[in-house]
Amino acid sequence: MMADVPAIFRTRRVRWVLIAASVLGLIIGIDTLLLHLRLDPLADVRAYYDAGARLNAGLPLYVQTAMTDDPGFYRYPPLLAIAFRPLALLPYETAALIWEGFLIVLFIGTLVRLGLRNPWTWIVSGWLAAPIAWSLAIGQAQVAVTFLVALGSPWAIALAGNLKILPLIVAVYWIGRRDWRAIRHLVVWLIGLVAVQFVLEPAATIAFIGFSDLGQVGNVQNRSLYAFSPLLWGVFVVGFLAVALRYAPTKAGWALAVSASVLVSPRLLMYQLSTLQAAVRSPGDDAIGGERLAEDGPALAGQHRSDDEGDPQPETDIAEGPDEHRAEERELAPDP
């Protein structure tokens, strides 16, 4: 049985509270964007650029002068560094601007994927405006990860997982739904992408296996429970994944899977929260019209089409017809 959204979250008053929170988030996001454009513009591009330059020079990818807390530290699978090899042949400023332009296109693509006519796209994007702005300001690959996760296809999750490992946790959505076809496609794409990396950069691909560990958490403004207690973090991870698996078949399944891929990180910086934006639209929403998306909210319209034949939605849904608007106007009209 599908988990329904509590009716209180679809009432008119609560809707305006959510919109107000989104506007406040947007204001904070603009301030965050200006702050990082002033203090550390495109800072994280340095890590990708230098990694591509090391590969071009025939140097080991993971032998680097930058420390784990530095923006220039490369901690990712080889794929992103391989993709940066052509850009690393250009002057850094030129390469950084090309990469930033690419990220802006992907951000716009994320909004299009979530639905420009879906009010939840804008509400949730407002809530997450600060981490989104931070990601764009520093040229973070998290923008690309968010776009790929929002696509919601096995190939896209496999690609995102080869940019940063944790997006692979989204697979709990298909495991919990026993969608073995999607799992098979995911595994095939993973094997293919790893094979491509091995062919192009065999040494770097092998080196990554022993390179990534919890020692890279470092001393940063870590929002993960791991910074407080590794034991508590471990309990949280197991519990969250169990919940995501249990409720994967429900309308909240996609949102839980996306949230798990972000929140279980032992090194959680604020900009990583931007990927929660991908929870707005689940893969099952492709066959459902924009009106249903507007009614059900983030990642909650992913039912089979047969569900549309069930009980009608309450009249307090976000998508209201002209009759409801006229009734509201009569209620607000002053007495003569």
Short mmCIF file of C-alpha atoms in Angstrom, two decimals:
data_model
loop_
_atom_site.label_atom_id
_atom_site.label_comp_id
_atom_site.label_asym_id
_atom_site.label_seq_id
_atom_site.Cartn_x
_atom_site.Cartn_y
_atom_site.Cartn_z
CA MET A 1 0.00 0.00 0.00
CA MET A 2 1.29 3.41 -0.97
CA ALA A 3 2.15 5.90 1.75
CA ASP A 4 -0.02 8.99 1.40
CA VAL A 5 1.03 12.53 2.21
CA PRO A 6 -0.63 13.73 5.43
CA ALA A 7 -3.49 16.02 4.48
CA ILE A 8 -2.14 18.82 6.68
CA PHE A 9 0.82 19.26 4.30
CA ARG A 10 -1.57 19.92 1.43
CA THR A 11 -3.66 22.57 3.11
CA ARG A 12 -3.58 26.14 1.86
CA ARG A 13 -2.07 27.61 5.03
CA VAL A 14 0.73 25.06 5.25
CA ARG A 15 1.41 25.58 1.55
CA TRP A 16 2.07 29.26 2.17
CA VAL A 17 4.38 28.40 5.07
CA LEU A 18 6.37 26.12 2.77
CA ILE A 19 6.53 28.84 0.11
CA ALA A 20 7.68 31.40 2.69
CA ALA A 21 10.44 29.02 3.82
CA SER A 22 11.45 28.62 0.19
CA VAL A 23 11.67 32.38 -0.31
CA LEU A 24 13.78 32.69 2.86
CA GLY A 25 16.02 29.91 1.59
CA LEU A 26 16.40 31.72 -1.72
CA ILE A 27 17.54 34.89 0.08
CA ILE A 28 20.09 32.86 2.05
CA GLY A 29 21.16 31.17 -1.19
CA ILE A 30 21.83 34.49 -2.92
CA ASP A 31 23.94 35.60 0.04
CA THR A 32 25.82 32.28 -0.06
CA LEU A 33 26.48 32.66 -3.78
CA LEU A 34 27.88 36.17 -3.36
CA LEU A 35 30.00 35.06 -0.40
CA HIS A 36 31.71 32.21 -2.23
CA LEU A 37 32.10 34.16 -5.45
CA ARG A 38 34.03 36.68 -3.37
CA LEU A 39 36.04 34.29 -1.17
CA ASP A 40 36.71 31.12 -3.20
CA PRO A 41 35.28 31.29 -6.72
CA LEU A 42 35.59 27.99 -8.64
CA ALA A 43 37.89 26.71 -5.89
CA ASP A 44 37.09 23.01 -6.37
CA VAL A 45 37.87 23.11 -10.09
CA ARG A 46 41.54 23.14 -9.10
CA ALA A 47 41.31 19.54 -7.85
CA TYR A 48 39.85 18.29 -11.14
CA TYR A 49 42.22 20.36 -13.27
CA ASP A 50 45.36 19.27 -11.42
CA ALA A 51 44.20 15.64 -11.51
CA GLY A 52 43.80 15.82 -15.28
CA ALA A 53 47.20 17.49 -15.57
CA ARG A 54 48.85 14.69 -13.57
CA LEU A 55 47.39 12.12 -15.93
CA ASN A 56 48.56 14.13 -18.93
CA ALA A 57 52.06 14.18 -17.46
CA GLY A 58 52.04 10.44 -16.74
CA LEU A 59 52.13 10.99 -12.97
CA PRO A 60 50.25 8.94 -10.35
CA LEU A 61 46.75 10.32 -9.94
CA TYR A 62 46.53 9.99 -6.17
CA VAL A 63 50.04 11.19 -5.30
CA GLN A 64 49.37 14.87 -4.68
CA THR A 65 50.71 17.76 -2.67
CA ALA A 66 47.26 18.91 -1.55
CA MET A 67 46.06 17.58 1.81
CA THR A 68 42.67 16.03 2.46
CA ASP A 69 41.22 19.31 3.82
CA ASP A 70 42.38 21.37 0.83
CA PRO A 71 39.97 22.19 -2.03
CA GLY A 72 42.60 20.93 -4.47
CA PHE A 73 42.61 17.41 -3.01
CA TYR A 74 41.32 14.82 -5.50
CA ARG A 75 39.44 12.00 -3.71
CA TYR A 76 37.22 10.68 -6.49
CA PRO A 77 37.33 7.74 -8.93
CA PRO A 78 39.55 8.30 -11.99
CA LEU A 79 36.64 9.03 -14.37
CA LEU A 80 36.39 12.75 -13.60
CA ALA A 81 40.15 13.22 -13.91
CA ILE A 82 40.09 11.37 -17.25
CA ALA A 83 37.30 13.66 -18.46
CA PHE A 84 39.38 16.68 -17.41
CA ARG A 85 42.45 15.69 -19.43
CA PRO A 86 41.45 17.80 -22.48
CA LEU A 87 40.59 20.77 -20.24
CA ALA A 88 43.93 20.40 -18.43
CA LEU A 89 45.67 21.22 -21.71
CA LEU A 90 44.12 24.71 -21.58
CA PRO A 91 45.05 27.58 -19.25
CA TYR A 92 43.42 27.07 -15.87
CA GLU A 93 41.16 30.15 -16.10
CA THR A 94 39.82 29.04 -19.48
CA ALA A 95 39.25 25.47 -18.33
CA ALA A 96 37.50 26.64 -15.16
CA LEU A 97 35.10 28.87 -17.09
CA ILE A 98 34.26 26.08 -19.57
CA TRP A 99 33.59 23.70 -16.67
CA GLU A 100 31.44 26.25 -14.87
CA GLY A 101 29.41 26.86 -18.02
CA PHE A 102 28.87 23.10 -18.29
CA LEU A 103 27.65 22.95 -14.67
CA ILE A 104 25.19 25.80 -15.25
CA VAL A 105 23.75 23.88 -18.22
CA LEU A 106 23.40 20.78 -16.02
CA PHE A 107 21.71 22.80 -13.28
CA ILE A 108 19.18 24.12 -15.78
CA GLY A 109 18.77 20.56 -17.05
CA THR A 110 17.99 19.43 -13.50
CA LEU A 111 15.21 22.01 -13.22
CA VAL A 112 13.79 20.91 -16.58
CA ARG A 113 13.91 17.27 -15.52
CA LEU A 114 12.12 17.99 -12.25
CA GLY A 115 9.47 19.97 -14.12
CA LEU A 116 9.37 23.71 -14.67
CA ARG A 117 5.59 23.66 -14.19
CA ASN A 118 5.81 21.58 -11.04
CA PRO A 119 5.55 23.97 -8.03
CA TRP A 120 7.55 21.56 -5.89
CA THR A 121 10.55 22.08 -8.17
CA TRP A 122 10.72 25.71 -7.11
CA ILE A 123 9.73 25.17 -3.48
CA VAL A 124 12.39 22.53 -2.86
CA SER A 125 14.99 24.43 -4.90
CA GLY A 126 14.34 27.43 -2.66
CA TRP A 127 14.85 25.35 0.45
CA LEU A 128 18.15 24.08 -0.97
CA ALA A 129 19.25 27.38 -2.51
CA ALA A 130 22.26 27.75 -0.18
CA PRO A 131 23.90 24.37 -0.98
CA ILE A 132 23.01 24.75 -4.66
CA ALA A 133 24.58 28.21 -4.75
CA TRP A 134 27.69 26.97 -2.96
CA SER A 135 28.10 24.10 -5.44
CA LEU A 136 27.79 26.43 -8.43
CA ALA A 137 30.07 29.11 -6.97
CA ILE A 138 32.99 26.73 -6.35
CA GLY A 139 32.49 24.65 -9.50
CA GLN A 140 31.64 21.48 -7.59
CA ALA A 141 30.99 18.24 -9.45
CA GLN A 142 28.05 17.78 -7.07
CA VAL A 143 26.00 19.73 -9.63
CA ALA A 144 26.64 16.98 -12.19
CA VAL A 145 25.82 14.30 -9.60
CA THR A 146 22.49 15.99 -8.85
CA PHE A 147 21.58 16.08 -12.53
CA LEU A 148 22.40 12.41 -13.01
CA VAL A 149 20.52 11.31 -9.89
CA ALA A 150 17.52 13.40 -11.00
CA LEU A 151 17.47 11.47 -14.29
CA GLY A 152 16.85 8.36 -12.18
CA SER A 153 18.01 5.81 -14.76
CA PRO A 154 20.40 2.94 -13.92
CA TRP A 155 23.00 4.27 -16.37
CA ALA A 156 22.80 7.74 -14.81
CA ILE A 157 23.21 6.38 -11.27
CA ALA A 158 26.15 4.26 -12.44
CA LEU A 159 27.78 7.35 -13.97
CA ALA A 160 27.11 9.42 -10.85
CA GLY A 161 28.62 6.64 -8.75
CA ASN A 162 31.79 6.85 -10.83
CA LEU A 163 32.02 10.57 -10.16
CA LYS A 164 31.35 10.14 -6.44
CA ILE A 165 30.77 6.75 -4.85
CA LEU A 166 27.75 7.39 -2.62
CA PRO A 167 25.12 7.96 -5.38
CA LEU A 168 25.21 4.18 -5.84
CA ILE A 169 23.20 3.93 -2.62
CA VAL A 170 20.20 5.09 -4.66
CA ALA A 171 20.08 1.46 -5.83
CA VAL A 172 18.22 0.60 -2.59
CA TYR A 173 15.18 2.01 -4.39
CA TRP A 174 15.28 -0.77 -7.00
CA ILE A 175 16.37 -3.43 -4.52
CA GLY A 176 13.47 -2.64 -2.21
CA ARG A 177 11.05 -2.75 -5.13
CA ARG A 178 12.62 -5.99 -6.41
CA ASP A 179 13.24 -4.33 -9.75
CA TRP A 180 15.95 -6.76 -10.80
CA ARG A 181 15.92 -5.50 -14.38
CA ALA A 182 17.06 -2.06 -13.21
CA ILE A 183 19.67 -3.66 -10.93
CA ARG A 184 21.04 -5.72 -13.83
CA HIS A 185 21.29 -2.61 -15.99
CA LEU A 186 23.04 -0.77 -13.15
CA VAL A 187 25.59 -3.56 -12.71
CA VAL A 188 26.26 -3.76 -16.45
CA TRP A 189 26.84 -0.01 -16.64
CA LEU A 190 29.10 -0.11 -13.58
CA ILE A 191 31.20 -2.88 -15.07
CA GLY A 192 31.39 -1.02 -18.37
CA LEU A 193 32.45 2.28 -16.80
CA VAL A 194 35.08 0.63 -14.61
CA ALA A 195 36.39 -1.22 -17.67
CA VAL A 196 36.68 2.05 -19.61
CA GLN A 197 38.63 3.62 -16.76
CA PHE A 198 40.88 0.57 -16.49
CA VAL A 199 41.65 0.64 -20.21
CA LEU A 200 42.38 4.38 -20.21
CA GLU A 201 44.12 4.62 -16.83
CA PRO A 202 44.87 1.16 -15.40
CA ALA A 203 47.24 2.35 -12.69
CA ALA A 204 44.85 5.01 -11.40
CA THR A 205 41.90 2.59 -11.43
CA ILE A 206 43.80 0.05 -9.35
CA ALA A 207 45.19 2.73 -7.04
CA PHE A 208 41.72 4.05 -6.20
CA ILE A 209 40.75 0.71 -4.64
CA GLY A 210 43.16 1.23 -1.76
CA PHE A 211 43.05 5.03 -1.73
CA SER A 212 39.56 5.86 -0.51
CA ASP A 213 39.01 5.37 3.23
CA LEU A 214 37.55 7.08 6.31
CA GLY A 215 40.88 8.82 6.90
CA GLN A 216 39.83 11.30 4.21
CA VAL A 217 37.02 12.67 6.37
CA GLY A 218 39.54 15.22 7.55
CA ASN A 219 39.02 18.23 9.79
CA VAL A 220 36.27 20.21 8.06
CA GLN A 221 32.85 21.64 8.95
CA ASN A 222 31.41 18.17 8.79
CA ARG A 223 27.60 17.92 9.12
CA SER A 224 27.69 14.13 9.37
CA LEU A 225 27.03 12.22 12.59
CA TYR A 226 30.44 10.64 11.98
CA ALA A 227 32.08 13.84 13.23
CA PHE A 228 30.19 13.46 16.52
CA SER A 229 30.33 9.69 17.01
CA PRO A 230 31.40 7.04 14.47
CA LEU A 231 29.30 4.49 16.38
CA LEU A 232 26.19 6.66 16.27
CA TRP A 233 26.86 7.30 12.59
CA GLY A 234 27.04 3.56 11.93
CA VAL A 235 23.70 2.99 13.67
CA PHE A 236 22.18 5.85 11.68
CA VAL A 237 23.43 4.44 8.37
CA VAL A 238 22.08 0.94 9.06
CA GLY A 239 18.74 2.33 10.27
CA PHE A 240 18.32 4.75 7.37
CA LEU A 241 19.12 2.10 4.77
CA ALA A 242 16.68 -0.30 6.43
CA VAL A 243 13.92 2.32 6.27
CA ALA A 244 14.75 3.14 2.65
CA LEU A 245 14.53 -0.55 1.72
CA ARG A 246 11.31 -1.09 3.67
CA TYR A 247 9.50 1.85 2.09
CA ALA A 248 11.02 1.64 -1.39
CA PRO A 249 7.72 0.39 -2.89
CA THR A 250 5.84 3.40 -1.49
CA LYS A 251 5.52 6.88 -2.93
CA ALA A 252 8.22 8.02 -0.50
CA GLY A 253 10.68 5.39 -1.74
CA TRP A 254 12.61 7.55 -4.19
CA ALA A 255 12.94 10.46 -1.76
CA LEU A 256 14.27 8.10 0.93
CA ALA A 257 16.78 6.52 -1.47
CA VAL A 258 18.08 9.91 -2.65
CA SER A 259 18.25 11.17 0.94
CA ALA A 260 20.19 8.08 2.00
CA SER A 261 22.75 8.61 -0.76
CA VAL A 262 23.43 12.07 0.65
CA LEU A 263 22.98 11.83 4.41
CA VAL A 264 24.91 8.62 5.13
CA SER A 265 28.18 10.24 4.03
CA PRO A 266 30.82 10.30 6.79
CA ARG A 267 32.07 13.58 5.29
CA LEU A 268 28.98 15.71 4.75
CA LEU A 269 29.52 19.28 3.64
CA MET A 270 26.60 21.63 3.14
CA TYR A 271 26.92 21.76 -0.65
CA GLN A 272 26.28 18.00 -0.83
CA LEU A 273 22.73 18.62 0.38
CA SER A 274 21.99 20.12 -3.04
CA THR A 275 21.49 16.59 -4.40
CA LEU A 276 18.35 16.28 -2.25
CA GLN A 277 16.79 18.35 -5.04
CA ALA A 278 16.67 15.15 -7.11
CA ALA A 279 14.04 13.74 -4.72
CA VAL A 280 11.35 15.94 -6.25
CA ARG A 281 10.67 13.60 -9.16
CA SER A 282 11.01 9.81 -9.07
CA PRO A 283 11.63 7.59 -12.13
CA GLY A 284 7.99 6.48 -12.02
CA ASP A 285 6.80 10.03 -12.65
CA ASP A 286 7.69 9.87 -16.35
CA ALA A 287 4.28 8.50 -17.25
CA ILE A 288 2.36 10.86 -15.00
CA GLY A 289 1.17 14.32 -15.94
CA GLY A 290 2.29 17.55 -14.33
CA GLU A 291 -1.00 17.96 -12.52
CA ARG A 292 -0.47 14.76 -10.54
CA LEU A 293 3.06 15.87 -9.70
CA ALA A 294 1.74 19.13 -8.36
CA GLU A 295 -0.85 17.32 -6.25
CA ASP A 296 1.35 14.69 -4.68
CA GLY A 297 4.51 16.68 -4.01
CA PRO A 298 8.19 15.68 -4.08
CA ALA A 299 8.76 12.11 -5.29
CA LEU A 300 5.23 11.22 -4.28
CA ALA A 301 3.56 10.85 -7.66
CA GLY A 302 5.45 7.69 -8.60
CA GLN A 303 2.55 5.31 -8.51
CA HIS A 304 1.37 3.09 -11.31
CA ARG A 305 -1.17 4.68 -13.57
CA SER A 306 -3.85 2.39 -12.12
CA ASP A 307 -3.59 4.28 -8.82
CA ASP A 308 -5.20 7.28 -10.51
CA GLU A 309 -8.46 5.35 -10.52
CA GLY A 310 -8.64 5.26 -6.71
CA ASP A 311 -10.00 7.75 -4.24
CA PRO A 312 -9.95 11.40 -5.35
CA GLN A 313 -7.42 13.77 -3.82
CA PRO A 314 -8.60 16.11 -1.04
CA GLU A 315 -9.68 19.55 -2.14
CA THR A 316 -6.73 21.02 -0.25
CA ASP A 317 -4.15 19.85 -2.79
CA ILE A 318 -1.68 22.33 -4.20
CA ALA A 319 -3.17 22.00 -7.66
CA GLU A 320 -6.51 23.76 -7.20
CA GLY A 321 -9.07 24.49 -9.82
CA PRO A 322 -10.84 27.79 -10.53
CA ASP A 323 -13.77 26.89 -8.27
CA GLU A 324 -11.50 26.63 -5.25
CA HIS A 325 -9.90 29.97 -6.09
CA ARG A 326 -13.31 31.65 -6.36
CA ALA A 327 -14.35 30.14 -3.02
CA GLU A 328 -11.17 31.46 -1.44
CA GLU A 329 -11.84 34.93 -2.84
CA ARG A 330 -15.34 34.89 -1.35
CA GLU A 331 -13.95 33.91 2.04
CA LEU A 332 -11.43 36.75 1.94
CA ALA A 333 -13.90 39.38 0.68
CA PRO A 334 -14.87 41.92 3.42
CA ASP A 335 -18.44 42.06 4.58
CA PRO A 336 -20.44 44.99 3.08
#
